XYZ file of C-alpha atoms in Angstrom:
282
model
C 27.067 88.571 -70.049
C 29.641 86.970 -67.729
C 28.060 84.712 -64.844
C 28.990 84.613 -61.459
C 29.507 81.578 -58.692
C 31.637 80.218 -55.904
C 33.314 77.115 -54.425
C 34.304 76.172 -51.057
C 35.867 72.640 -49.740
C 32.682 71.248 -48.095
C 34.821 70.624 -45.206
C 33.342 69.084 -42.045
C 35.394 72.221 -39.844
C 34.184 75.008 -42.240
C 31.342 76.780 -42.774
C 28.207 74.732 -43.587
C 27.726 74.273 -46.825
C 24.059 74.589 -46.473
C 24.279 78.309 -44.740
C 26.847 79.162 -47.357
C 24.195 77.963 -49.976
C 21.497 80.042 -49.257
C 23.867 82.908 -48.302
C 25.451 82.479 -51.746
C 21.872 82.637 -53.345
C 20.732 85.689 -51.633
C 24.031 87.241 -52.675
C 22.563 87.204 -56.001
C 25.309 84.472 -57.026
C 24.372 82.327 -60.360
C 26.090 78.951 -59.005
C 27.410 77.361 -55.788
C 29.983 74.545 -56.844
C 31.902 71.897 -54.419
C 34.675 70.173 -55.044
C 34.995 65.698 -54.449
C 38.038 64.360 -52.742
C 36.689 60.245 -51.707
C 39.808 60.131 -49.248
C 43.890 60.897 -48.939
C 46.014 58.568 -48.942
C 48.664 59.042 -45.611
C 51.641 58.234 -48.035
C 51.724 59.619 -51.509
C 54.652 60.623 -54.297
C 51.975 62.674 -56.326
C 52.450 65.942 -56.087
C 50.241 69.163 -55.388
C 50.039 71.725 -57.982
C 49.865 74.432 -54.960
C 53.195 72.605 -53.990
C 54.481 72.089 -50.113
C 52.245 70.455 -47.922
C 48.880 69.391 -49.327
C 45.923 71.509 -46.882
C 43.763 70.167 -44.349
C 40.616 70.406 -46.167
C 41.783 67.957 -48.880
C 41.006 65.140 -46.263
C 38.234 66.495 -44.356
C 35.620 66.915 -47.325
C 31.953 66.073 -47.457
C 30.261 64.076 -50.330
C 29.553 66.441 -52.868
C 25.961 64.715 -54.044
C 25.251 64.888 -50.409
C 26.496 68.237 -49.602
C 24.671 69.872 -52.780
C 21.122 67.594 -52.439
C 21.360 69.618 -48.331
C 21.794 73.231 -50.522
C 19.404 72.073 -53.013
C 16.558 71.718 -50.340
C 17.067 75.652 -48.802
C 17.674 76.966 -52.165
C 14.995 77.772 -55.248
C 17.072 79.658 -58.010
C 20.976 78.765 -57.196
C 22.799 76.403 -59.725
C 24.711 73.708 -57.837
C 27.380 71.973 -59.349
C 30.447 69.312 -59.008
C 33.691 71.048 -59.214
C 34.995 68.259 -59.801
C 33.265 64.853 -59.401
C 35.967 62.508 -59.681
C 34.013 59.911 -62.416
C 36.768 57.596 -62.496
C 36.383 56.704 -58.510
C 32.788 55.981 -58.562
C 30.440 53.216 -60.581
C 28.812 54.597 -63.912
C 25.269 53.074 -62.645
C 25.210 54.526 -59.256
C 26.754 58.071 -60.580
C 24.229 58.262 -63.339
C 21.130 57.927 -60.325
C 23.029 60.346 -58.436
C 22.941 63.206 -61.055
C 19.425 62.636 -61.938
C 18.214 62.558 -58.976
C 20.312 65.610 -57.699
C 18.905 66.922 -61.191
C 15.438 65.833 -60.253
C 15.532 67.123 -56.645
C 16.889 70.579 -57.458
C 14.187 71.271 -60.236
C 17.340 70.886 -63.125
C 19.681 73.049 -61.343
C 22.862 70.598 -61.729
C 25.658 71.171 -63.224
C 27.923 68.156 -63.487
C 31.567 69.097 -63.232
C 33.540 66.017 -64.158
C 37.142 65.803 -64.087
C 39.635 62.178 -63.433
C 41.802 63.591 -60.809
C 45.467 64.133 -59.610
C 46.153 62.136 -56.818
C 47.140 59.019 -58.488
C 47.348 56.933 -55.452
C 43.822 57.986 -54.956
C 42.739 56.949 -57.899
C 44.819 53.736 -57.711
C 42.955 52.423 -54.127
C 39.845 52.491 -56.186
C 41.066 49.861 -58.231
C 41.938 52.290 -61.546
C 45.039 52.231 -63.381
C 46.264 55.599 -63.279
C 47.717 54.897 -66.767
C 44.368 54.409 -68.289
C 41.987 56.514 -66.140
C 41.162 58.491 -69.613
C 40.030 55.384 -71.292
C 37.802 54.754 -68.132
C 36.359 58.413 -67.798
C 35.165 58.304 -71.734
C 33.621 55.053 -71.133
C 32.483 56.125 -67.643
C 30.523 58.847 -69.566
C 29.526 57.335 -72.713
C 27.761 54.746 -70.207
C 25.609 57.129 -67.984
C 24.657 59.365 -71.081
C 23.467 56.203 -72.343
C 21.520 55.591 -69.183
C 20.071 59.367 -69.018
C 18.700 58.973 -72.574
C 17.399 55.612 -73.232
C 14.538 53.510 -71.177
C 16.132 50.256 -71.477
C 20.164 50.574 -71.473
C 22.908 48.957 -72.242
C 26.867 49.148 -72.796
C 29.528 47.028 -73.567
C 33.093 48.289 -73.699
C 36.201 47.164 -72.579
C 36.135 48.644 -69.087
C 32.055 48.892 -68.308
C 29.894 46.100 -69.284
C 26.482 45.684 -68.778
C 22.955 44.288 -70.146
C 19.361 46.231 -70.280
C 18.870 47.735 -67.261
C 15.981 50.065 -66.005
C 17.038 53.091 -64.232
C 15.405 55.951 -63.160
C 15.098 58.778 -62.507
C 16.069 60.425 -65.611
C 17.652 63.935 -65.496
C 15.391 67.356 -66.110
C 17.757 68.610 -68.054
C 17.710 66.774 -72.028
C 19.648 65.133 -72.803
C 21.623 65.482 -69.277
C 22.940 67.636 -67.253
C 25.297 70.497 -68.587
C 29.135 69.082 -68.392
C 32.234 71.089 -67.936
C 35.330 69.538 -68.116
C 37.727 70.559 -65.884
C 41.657 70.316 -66.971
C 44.182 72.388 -67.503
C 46.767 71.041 -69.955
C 45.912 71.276 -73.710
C 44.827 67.611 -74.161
C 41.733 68.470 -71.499
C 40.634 70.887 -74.275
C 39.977 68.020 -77.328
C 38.483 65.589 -74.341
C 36.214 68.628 -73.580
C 35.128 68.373 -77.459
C 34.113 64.582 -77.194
C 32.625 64.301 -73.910
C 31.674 68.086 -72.443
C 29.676 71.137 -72.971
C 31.602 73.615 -71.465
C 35.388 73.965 -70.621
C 36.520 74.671 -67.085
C 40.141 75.752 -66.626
C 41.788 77.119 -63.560
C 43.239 80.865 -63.904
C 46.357 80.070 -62.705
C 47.650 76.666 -64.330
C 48.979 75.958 -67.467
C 51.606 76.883 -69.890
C 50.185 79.810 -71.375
C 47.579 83.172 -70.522
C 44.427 82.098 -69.823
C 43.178 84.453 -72.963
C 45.254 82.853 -75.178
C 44.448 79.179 -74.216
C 40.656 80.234 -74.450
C 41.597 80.877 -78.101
C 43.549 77.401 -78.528
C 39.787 76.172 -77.269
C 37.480 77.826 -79.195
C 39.713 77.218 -82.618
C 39.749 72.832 -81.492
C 35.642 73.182 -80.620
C 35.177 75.428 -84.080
C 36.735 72.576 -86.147
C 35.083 70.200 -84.428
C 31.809 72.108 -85.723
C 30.861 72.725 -81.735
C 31.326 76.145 -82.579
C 32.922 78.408 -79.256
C 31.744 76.248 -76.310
C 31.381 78.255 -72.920
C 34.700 78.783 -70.388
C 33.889 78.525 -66.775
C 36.949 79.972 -65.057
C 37.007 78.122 -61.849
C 38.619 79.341 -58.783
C 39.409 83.013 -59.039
C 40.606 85.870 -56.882
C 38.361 88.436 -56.070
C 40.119 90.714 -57.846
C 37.996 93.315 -60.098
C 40.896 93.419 -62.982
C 41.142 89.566 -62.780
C 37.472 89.399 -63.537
C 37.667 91.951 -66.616
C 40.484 89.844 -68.284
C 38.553 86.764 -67.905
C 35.429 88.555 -69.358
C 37.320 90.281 -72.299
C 38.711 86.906 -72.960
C 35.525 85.747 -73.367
C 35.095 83.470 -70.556
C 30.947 82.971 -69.859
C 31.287 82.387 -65.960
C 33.601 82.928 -63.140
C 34.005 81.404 -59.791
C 35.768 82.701 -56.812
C 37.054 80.116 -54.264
C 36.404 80.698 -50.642
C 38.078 79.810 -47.973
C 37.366 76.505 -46.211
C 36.856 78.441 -42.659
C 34.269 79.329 -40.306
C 31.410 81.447 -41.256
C 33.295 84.437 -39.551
C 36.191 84.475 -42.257
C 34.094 82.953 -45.274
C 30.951 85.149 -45.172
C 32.879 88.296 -45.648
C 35.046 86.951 -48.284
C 31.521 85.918 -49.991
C 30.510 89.717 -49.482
C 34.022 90.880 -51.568
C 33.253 88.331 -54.312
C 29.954 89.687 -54.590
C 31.107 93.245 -54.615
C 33.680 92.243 -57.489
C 30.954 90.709 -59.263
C 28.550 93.642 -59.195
C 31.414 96.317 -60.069
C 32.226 94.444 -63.051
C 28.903 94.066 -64.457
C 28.351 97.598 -63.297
């Protein structure tokens, strides 16, 4: 059975995040994911995979722990997840007390999407080399699993360094948090292997159908003896046909992006995701 969630830009014009939240959840929606922008640079060569101009919203977005931790308190059954934190802008220590508690707070209703990022002159003001931002997201990750599942941590690798520490809270979930991997060219797919759970690719990117990259994936995670991990396809029309091919593909959940607007234009396009949803399932 295929589950069902949405994403919106968190941004400080739009809709608020906590209305949309508990509209989402009374929609019958399984998950409620934001996406993490820290800041845009004014002068960048990166650019956009929409191409043109990058949008508004890009710069105008709300801290996802913050926006979701507001959701999770007017919310009891609604997963709320990161779509994507960007791990390789923020400390390992302070990230991995952010998901638990967010974890904590929400009664283990995180989901930690995790990705490094496009904008590499965003990710170069944060003191990253955008030529080894991989290197720093595995050891990013190896470090806060580490602090999740152990009372007295430590890690020493070549980027994060540190000596027993005590940290809490530690997540509900065991051993963390359920991580999807966002990424859409076919090297995301081994990283998803080492460090994810789950594999979250956007519909429209890449060099190939969605349906047959799903079955690049699942052959990599089968050899791997993960056997065929779970596809979250994130940020999908609400198109009923759309939704089938995902599902026949074999994709586990689908998310349909909203715009970032006031509640007058997003609350009806909430009502035609919903409506997609239900006719599919139907």
């Amino acid at each position: 059975m295929m589950n069902f969630g949405v994403t919106m830009f968190p941004s400080d014009y739009a809709m608020s995040v906590i209305d949309l939240g508990r509209a989402a959840e009374d929609h019958g929606f399984e998950s409620f994911f934001v996406p993490e922008h820290t800041h845009i640079p004014v002068k960048r060569e990166t650019p956009w995979a929409g191409g043109g101009e990058l949008p508004r919203e890009y710069s105008h977005t709300l801290d996802p722990f913050v926006a979701l931790g507001a959701v999770a308190a007017v919310t009891s059954r609604i997963k709320l997840g990161t779509g994507i934190c960007l791990v390789i802008q923020r400390d390992p220590i302070v990230l991995a007390k952010e998901v638990a508690s967010l974890d904590v707070l929400s009664g283990g209703r995180f989901l930690f999407g995790v990705g490094i990022g496009w904008l590499r002159e965003e990710i170069a003001n944060h003191g990253t080399d955008p030529r080894t931002r991989w290197r720093l997201f595995g050891e990013r990750m190896n470090a806060m699993h580490t602090i999740w599942t152990s009372d007295e941590p430590s890690f020493h690798g070549h980027y994060v360094n540190f000596d027993p520490i005590w940290s809490w809270p530690k997540p509900v979930h065991k051993p963390r948090p359920p991580v999807l991997l966002g990424g859409d060219v076919p090297a995301s797919m081994a990283r998803v292997v080492e460090y994810a759970d789950e594999w979250m690719p956007h519909p429209d990117r890449g060099d190939r159908p969605l349906k047959d990259r799903i079955a690049d994936f699942w052959r990599l995670s089968e050899s791997a003896g993960r056997g065929r991990l779970p596809v979250t396809v994130f940020g999908s029309r609400a198109d009923p046909q759309l939704v089938a091919d995902y599902q026949s593909a074999g994709a586990t959940r689908c998310v349909f992006r909203l715009p970032p607007a006031g509640a007058d234009e997003v609350l009806p396009a909430l009502k035609r995701a919903a409506d997609v949803a239900r006719q599919v399932m139907a």
